[in-house]
């Protein structure tokens, strides 16, 4: 579940259906999804700032 939230493959929306069908605890699902998405978008924000010095060096 975390990998899907972080990487986006398989699509996280499909994993929500799988989690529901598997009767996964809602709070556990929300926590894993929130942490995974946070790291995904943190990487999306931080990578350009880390790469910029190399491009304009």
JSON list of C-alpha atoms in Angstrom, two decimals, residues 1-2 4-5 12-20 23-37:
[
{"chain": "A", "resi": 1, "resn": "UNK", "atom": "CA", "xyz": [0.00, 0.00, 0.00]},
{"chain": "A", "resi": 2, "resn": "UNK", "atom": "CA", "xyz": [2.82, 2.41, 0.90]},
{"chain": "A", "resi": 4, "resn": "UNK", "atom": "CA", "xyz": [1.50, 2.45, -4.34]},
{"chain": "A", "resi": 5, "resn": "UNK", "atom": "CA", "xyz": [1.02, 5.72, -2.46]},
{"chain": "A", "resi": 12, "resn": "UNK", "atom": "CA", "xyz": [-3.43, 4.32, -5.71]},
{"chain": "A", "resi": 13, "resn": "UNK", "atom": "CA", "xyz": [-7.14, 4.57, -6.60]},
{"chain": "A", "resi": 14, "resn": "UNK", "atom": "CA", "xyz": [-7.13, 0.84, -7.41]},
{"chain": "A", "resi": 15, "resn": "UNK", "atom": "CA", "xyz": [-5.45, 0.10, -4.11]},
{"chain": "A", "resi": 16, "resn": "UNK", "atom": "CA", "xyz": [-8.31, 1.85, -2.33]},
{"chain": "A", "resi": 17, "resn": "UNK", "atom": "CA", "xyz": [-10.67, -0.70, -3.85]},
{"chain": "A", "resi": 18, "resn": "UNK", "atom": "CA", "xyz": [-8.39, -3.57, -2.87]},
{"chain": "A", "resi": 19, "resn": "UNK", "atom": "CA", "xyz": [-8.11, -2.24, 0.68]},
{"chain": "A", "resi": 20, "resn": "UNK", "atom": "CA", "xyz": [-11.89, -2.00, 0.92]},
{"chain": "A", "resi": 23, "resn": "UNK", "atom": "CA", "xyz": [-11.55, -5.03, 4.87]},
{"chain": "A", "resi": 24, "resn": "UNK", "atom": "CA", "xyz": [-8.41, -3.11, 5.79]},
{"chain": "A", "resi": 25, "resn": "UNK", "atom": "CA", "xyz": [-8.72, -0.91, 8.85]},
{"chain": "A", "resi": 26, "resn": "UNK", "atom": "CA", "xyz": [-9.70, 2.60, 7.70]},
{"chain": "A", "resi": 27, "resn": "UNK", "atom": "CA", "xyz": [-7.29, 4.41, 10.03]},
{"chain": "A", "resi": 28, "resn": "UNK", "atom": "CA", "xyz": [-4.39, 2.20, 9.01]},
{"chain": "A", "resi": 29, "resn": "UNK", "atom": "CA", "xyz": [-5.20, 2.81, 5.34]},
{"chain": "A", "resi": 30, "resn": "UNK", "atom": "CA", "xyz": [-5.39, 6.56, 5.88]},
{"chain": "A", "resi": 31, "resn": "UNK", "atom": "CA", "xyz": [-2.12, 6.63, 7.82]},
{"chain": "A", "resi": 32, "resn": "UNK", "atom": "CA", "xyz": [-0.22, 4.59, 5.22]},
{"chain": "A", "resi": 33, "resn": "UNK", "atom": "CA", "xyz": [-1.70, 6.61, 2.37]},
{"chain": "A", "resi": 34, "resn": "UNK", "atom": "CA", "xyz": [-0.95, 9.94, 4.03]},
{"chain": "A", "resi": 35, "resn": "UNK", "atom": "CA", "xyz": [2.66, 9.05, 4.78]},
{"chain": "A", "resi": 36, "resn": "UNK", "atom": "CA", "xyz": [3.23, 7.63, 1.30]},
{"chain": "A", "resi": 37, "resn": "UNK", "atom": "CA", "xyz": [1.75, 10.65, -0.45]}
]
